[in-house]
Amino acid sequence: MKTNGARFLDSLDIQYEIREYQVDPEEFSAIIVAEKIGLPPEQVFKTLLCTTSEHKHVFAVIPGDAELDFKKLAQAAATRKTEMVSLKEVQPLTGYVRGGVTVFGAKKNFLVYADETMELFDIISVSAGARGVQIVLSPADYLRASEANVVDLTKDAG
């Protein structure tokens, strides 16, 4: 299935693989997605749309088995506070539905912050822009295509 995310990568001549999986309409866990596409959860990155205290939108891209640390995102974005946007704002702002959000081909080019663990892997997976479709590519290609800032974004275990 060619999604807007895939077409965006095609336009940059970036190599990727599409992996499709069966969607449970009630299930949004990146850990379940990882299981279905055969990758460890830490290599399946979820894309979260957040807002800053100045009402600017930013994407936070973190491992599927991790939790976003809003303080770390705020520090990276040089703002006082960050929080998730409301679910009803996600589609109008990105063009994508919950569970299918990707920075590739989104309606607007928001700043992207990617968790530093992304660079530890040969391949990672992100949503292709539709539920049930993942794009598998190299972290270097992801970072180049998304123009992401690489920072520590996740809550420390403990």
PDB file of C-alpha atoms in Angstrom:
ATOM      1  CA  MET A   1       0.000   0.000   0.000  1.00  0.00           C
ATOM      2  CA  LYS A   2       1.431   3.385  -1.017  1.00  0.00           C
ATOM      3  CA  THR A   3       0.746   5.929   1.711  1.00  0.00           C
ATOM      4  CA  ASN A   4       1.588   9.640   1.761  1.00  0.00           C
ATOM      5  CA  GLY A   5       4.486   8.725   4.050  1.00  0.00           C
ATOM      6  CA  ALA A   6       5.837   6.243   1.477  1.00  0.00           C
ATOM      7  CA  ARG A   7       5.384   8.724  -1.386  1.00  0.00           C
ATOM      8  CA  PHE A   8       7.281  11.335   0.627  1.00  0.00           C
ATOM      9  CA  LEU A   9      10.230   8.937   1.031  1.00  0.00           C
ATOM     10  CA  ASP A  10      10.038   8.047  -2.686  1.00  0.00           C
ATOM     11  CA  SER A  11      10.383  11.747  -3.503  1.00  0.00           C
ATOM     12  CA  LEU A  12      13.660  11.801  -1.534  1.00  0.00           C
ATOM     13  CA  ASP A  13      14.870   8.556  -3.130  1.00  0.00           C
ATOM     14  CA  ILE A  14      15.072   6.852   0.281  1.00  0.00           C
ATOM     15  CA  GLN A  15      15.054   3.060   0.524  1.00  0.00           C
ATOM     16  CA  TYR A  16      12.438   1.518   2.831  1.00  0.00           C
ATOM     17  CA  GLU A  17      10.324  -1.567   3.277  1.00  0.00           C
ATOM     18  CA  ILE A  18       6.552  -1.569   3.887  1.00  0.00           C
ATOM     19  CA  ARG A  19       5.253  -4.017   6.491  1.00  0.00           C
ATOM     20  CA  GLU A  20       1.497  -4.379   6.776  1.00  0.00           C
ATOM     21  CA  TYR A  21      -0.295  -5.978   9.718  1.00  0.00           C
ATOM     22  CA  GLN A  22      -3.813  -6.767  10.911  1.00  0.00           C
ATOM     23  CA  VAL A  23      -5.277  -3.875  12.916  1.00  0.00           C
ATOM     24  CA  ASP A  24      -7.388  -4.311  16.022  1.00  0.00           C
ATOM     25  CA  PRO A  25      -9.546  -1.122  16.072  1.00  0.00           C
ATOM     26  CA  GLU A  26      -9.237  -0.892  19.890  1.00  0.00           C
ATOM     27  CA  GLU A  27      -5.492  -1.569  20.087  1.00  0.00           C
ATOM     28  CA  PHE A  28      -2.973   1.269  19.811  1.00  0.00           C
ATOM     29  CA  SER A  29       0.050  -0.300  21.523  1.00  0.00           C
ATOM     30  CA  ALA A  30       3.369   0.023  19.713  1.00  0.00           C
ATOM     31  CA  ILE A  31       4.426  -3.149  21.529  1.00  0.00           C
ATOM     32  CA  ILE A  32       1.633  -5.097  19.785  1.00  0.00           C
ATOM     33  CA  VAL A  33       2.613  -3.526  16.435  1.00  0.00           C
ATOM     34  CA  ALA A  34       6.224  -4.607  17.041  1.00  0.00           C
ATOM     35  CA  GLU A  35       5.071  -8.170  17.679  1.00  0.00           C
ATOM     36  CA  LYS A  36       2.978  -8.185  14.493  1.00  0.00           C
ATOM     37  CA  ILE A  37       5.799  -6.924  12.241  1.00  0.00           C
ATOM     38  CA  GLY A  38       8.540  -9.002  13.892  1.00  0.00           C
ATOM     39  CA  LEU A  39      10.724  -6.278  15.439  1.00  0.00           C
ATOM     40  CA  PRO A  40      11.624  -5.619  19.087  1.00  0.00           C
ATOM     41  CA  PRO A  41       9.459  -2.828  20.608  1.00  0.00           C
ATOM     42  CA  GLU A  42      12.475  -0.550  21.110  1.00  0.00           C
ATOM     43  CA  GLN A  43      12.933  -0.482  17.298  1.00  0.00           C
ATOM     44  CA  VAL A  44       9.318   0.444  16.573  1.00  0.00           C
ATOM     45  CA  PHE A  45       9.071   4.198  17.061  1.00  0.00           C
ATOM     46  CA  LYS A  46       5.821   5.991  17.799  1.00  0.00           C
ATOM     47  CA  THR A  47       5.208   9.537  16.602  1.00  0.00           C
ATOM     48  CA  LEU A  48       3.472  11.800  19.111  1.00  0.00           C
ATOM     49  CA  LEU A  49       2.141  15.246  18.298  1.00  0.00           C
ATOM     50  CA  CYS A  50       2.730  17.661  21.169  1.00  0.00           C
ATOM     51  CA  THR A  51       2.198  21.344  21.811  1.00  0.00           C
ATOM     52  CA  THR A  52       4.443  23.832  23.594  1.00  0.00           C
ATOM     53  CA  SER A  53       3.511  26.559  26.080  1.00  0.00           C
ATOM     54  CA  GLU A  54       3.660  28.978  23.099  1.00  0.00           C
ATOM     55  CA  HIS A  55       1.105  26.791  21.265  1.00  0.00           C
ATOM     56  CA  LYS A  56       3.635  25.575  18.697  1.00  0.00           C
ATOM     57  CA  HIS A  57       3.299  21.966  17.572  1.00  0.00           C
ATOM     58  CA  VAL A  58       6.204  19.518  17.585  1.00  0.00           C
ATOM     59  CA  PHE A  59       6.577  15.818  16.884  1.00  0.00           C
ATOM     60  CA  ALA A  60       8.227  13.585  19.478  1.00  0.00           C
ATOM     61  CA  VAL A  61       9.407  10.235  18.096  1.00  0.00           C
ATOM     62  CA  ILE A  62      10.143   7.667  20.790  1.00  0.00           C
ATOM     63  CA  PRO A  63      10.629   3.894  21.118  1.00  0.00           C
ATOM     64  CA  GLY A  64       7.436   1.853  21.345  1.00  0.00           C
ATOM     65  CA  ASP A  65       8.315   0.518  24.777  1.00  0.00           C
ATOM     66  CA  ALA A  66       9.145   3.930  26.276  1.00  0.00           C
ATOM     67  CA  GLU A  67       7.245   6.845  27.757  1.00  0.00           C
ATOM     68  CA  LEU A  68       7.751  10.447  26.645  1.00  0.00           C
ATOM     69  CA  ASP A  69       9.335  12.723  29.246  1.00  0.00           C
ATOM     70  CA  PHE A  70       7.546  16.038  28.652  1.00  0.00           C
ATOM     71  CA  LYS A  71      10.196  17.958  30.631  1.00  0.00           C
ATOM     72  CA  LYS A  72      12.971  16.651  28.358  1.00  0.00           C
ATOM     73  CA  LEU A  73      10.927  17.545  25.267  1.00  0.00           C
ATOM     74  CA  ALA A  74      10.288  21.053  26.657  1.00  0.00           C
ATOM     75  CA  GLN A  75      14.014  21.496  27.295  1.00  0.00           C
ATOM     76  CA  ALA A  76      14.881  20.334  23.753  1.00  0.00           C
ATOM     77  CA  ALA A  77      12.236  22.650  22.267  1.00  0.00           C
ATOM     78  CA  ALA A  78      13.420  25.568  24.444  1.00  0.00           C
ATOM     79  CA  THR A  79       9.999  26.064  25.980  1.00  0.00           C
ATOM     80  CA  ARG A  80       8.539  26.052  29.464  1.00  0.00           C
ATOM     81  CA  LYS A  81       6.142  23.136  29.042  1.00  0.00           C
ATOM     82  CA  THR A  82       4.976  20.538  26.520  1.00  0.00           C
ATOM     83  CA  GLU A  83       1.960  18.271  26.433  1.00  0.00           C
ATOM     84  CA  MET A  84       0.148  15.970  24.034  1.00  0.00           C
ATOM     85  CA  VAL A  85      -2.357  17.605  21.698  1.00  0.00           C
ATOM     86  CA  SER A  86      -5.930  16.461  22.163  1.00  0.00           C
ATOM     87  CA  LEU A  87      -6.983  13.490  20.087  1.00  0.00           C
ATOM     88  CA  LYS A  88      -9.490  15.584  18.114  1.00  0.00           C
ATOM     89  CA  GLU A  89      -6.654  17.894  16.953  1.00  0.00           C
ATOM     90  CA  VAL A  90      -4.380  15.134  15.616  1.00  0.00           C
ATOM     91  CA  GLN A  91      -6.056  14.506  12.258  1.00  0.00           C
ATOM     92  CA  PRO A  92      -6.762  18.175  11.351  1.00  0.00           C
ATOM     93  CA  LEU A  93      -3.138  19.100  12.140  1.00  0.00           C
ATOM     94  CA  THR A  94      -1.337  16.107  10.596  1.00  0.00           C
ATOM     95  CA  GLY A  95      -3.762  14.582   8.108  1.00  0.00           C
ATOM     96  CA  TYR A  96      -3.312  11.255   9.912  1.00  0.00           C
ATOM     97  CA  VAL A  97      -5.431   9.267  12.373  1.00  0.00           C
ATOM     98  CA  ARG A  98      -4.292   8.094  15.801  1.00  0.00           C
ATOM     99  CA  GLY A  99      -2.110   5.021  15.369  1.00  0.00           C
ATOM    100  CA  GLY A 100      -1.125   6.146  11.875  1.00  0.00           C
ATOM    101  CA  VAL A 101       0.722   9.398  12.562  1.00  0.00           C
ATOM    102  CA  THR A 102       4.056   9.931  10.822  1.00  0.00           C
ATOM    103  CA  VAL A 103       6.168  13.021  10.193  1.00  0.00           C
ATOM    104  CA  PHE A 104       6.475  12.015   6.528  1.00  0.00           C
ATOM    105  CA  GLY A 105       3.936  13.783   4.361  1.00  0.00           C
ATOM    106  CA  ALA A 106       2.139  15.361   7.315  1.00  0.00           C
ATOM    107  CA  LYS A 107      -0.054  18.394   6.507  1.00  0.00           C
ATOM    108  CA  LYS A 108       2.435  20.738   8.157  1.00  0.00           C
ATOM    109  CA  ASN A 109       6.177  20.559   8.706  1.00  0.00           C
ATOM    110  CA  PHE A 110       6.409  20.700  12.477  1.00  0.00           C
ATOM    111  CA  LEU A 111       9.793  20.451  14.201  1.00  0.00           C
ATOM    112  CA  VAL A 112      10.729  16.829  14.896  1.00  0.00           C
ATOM    113  CA  TYR A 113      12.519  15.552  17.990  1.00  0.00           C
ATOM    114  CA  ALA A 114      13.680  11.936  17.806  1.00  0.00           C
ATOM    115  CA  ASP A 115      14.880   9.946  20.792  1.00  0.00           C
ATOM    116  CA  GLU A 116      18.635   9.349  20.748  1.00  0.00           C
ATOM    117  CA  THR A 117      18.184   5.547  21.057  1.00  0.00           C
ATOM    118  CA  MET A 118      17.085   5.549  17.400  1.00  0.00           C
ATOM    119  CA  GLU A 119      20.729   5.680  16.339  1.00  0.00           C
ATOM    120  CA  LEU A 120      21.511   2.398  18.145  1.00  0.00           C
ATOM    121  CA  PHE A 121      19.800   0.239  15.503  1.00  0.00           C
ATOM    122  CA  ASP A 122      20.435  -0.881  11.912  1.00  0.00           C
ATOM    123  CA  ILE A 123      16.739  -0.512  11.128  1.00  0.00           C
ATOM    124  CA  ILE A 124      13.731   1.099  12.772  1.00  0.00           C
ATOM    125  CA  SER A 125      10.035   1.140  12.026  1.00  0.00           C
ATOM    126  CA  VAL A 126       7.599   4.068  12.036  1.00  0.00           C
ATOM    127  CA  SER A 127       4.011   4.426  10.898  1.00  0.00           C
ATOM    128  CA  ALA A 128       3.616   4.815   7.155  1.00  0.00           C
ATOM    129  CA  GLY A 129       0.691   7.177   7.627  1.00  0.00           C
ATOM    130  CA  ALA A 130      -2.100   4.624   7.968  1.00  0.00           C
ATOM    131  CA  ARG A 131      -3.036   2.122  10.653  1.00  0.00           C
ATOM    132  CA  GLY A 132      -1.773  -1.337   9.759  1.00  0.00           C
ATOM    133  CA  VAL A 133       1.146  -0.076   7.668  1.00  0.00           C
ATOM    134  CA  GLN A 134       4.700   0.447   8.948  1.00  0.00           C
ATOM    135  CA  ILE A 135       7.786   1.758   7.145  1.00  0.00           C
ATOM    136  CA  VAL A 136      11.064   0.027   7.978  1.00  0.00           C
ATOM    137  CA  LEU A 137      14.186   2.052   7.184  1.00  0.00           C
ATOM    138  CA  SER A 138      17.608   2.989   8.505  1.00  0.00           C
ATOM    139  CA  PRO A 139      17.766   5.531  11.348  1.00  0.00           C
ATOM    140  CA  ALA A 140      20.117   7.691   9.256  1.00  0.00           C
ATOM    141  CA  ASP A 141      17.547   7.860   6.426  1.00  0.00           C
ATOM    142  CA  TYR A 142      14.761   8.600   8.910  1.00  0.00           C
ATOM    143  CA  LEU A 143      16.740  11.421  10.482  1.00  0.00           C
ATOM    144  CA  ARG A 144      17.691  12.875   7.090  1.00  0.00           C
ATOM    145  CA  ALA A 145      14.123  12.733   5.757  1.00  0.00           C
ATOM    146  CA  SER A 146      12.516  14.084   8.941  1.00  0.00           C
ATOM    147  CA  GLU A 147      15.246  16.658   9.677  1.00  0.00           C
ATOM    148  CA  ALA A 148      14.847  15.549  13.298  1.00  0.00           C
ATOM    149  CA  ASN A 149      16.765  16.863  16.272  1.00  0.00           C
ATOM    150  CA  VAL A 150      18.234  13.873  18.114  1.00  0.00           C
ATOM    151  CA  VAL A 151      17.793  14.207  21.892  1.00  0.00           C
ATOM    152  CA  ASP A 152      17.040  12.206  25.023  1.00  0.00           C
ATOM    153  CA  LEU A 153      13.232  12.169  25.203  1.00  0.00           C
ATOM    154  CA  THR A 154      12.212   9.235  27.341  1.00  0.00           C
ATOM    155  CA  LYS A 155      11.506   8.778  31.015  1.00  0.00           C
ATOM    156  CA  ASP A 156      14.287   7.029  32.907  1.00  0.00           C
ATOM    157  CA  ALA A 157      13.357   3.559  34.089  1.00  0.00           C
ATOM    158  CA  GLY A 158      12.916   3.298  37.802  1.00  0.00           C
TER     159      GLY A 158
END
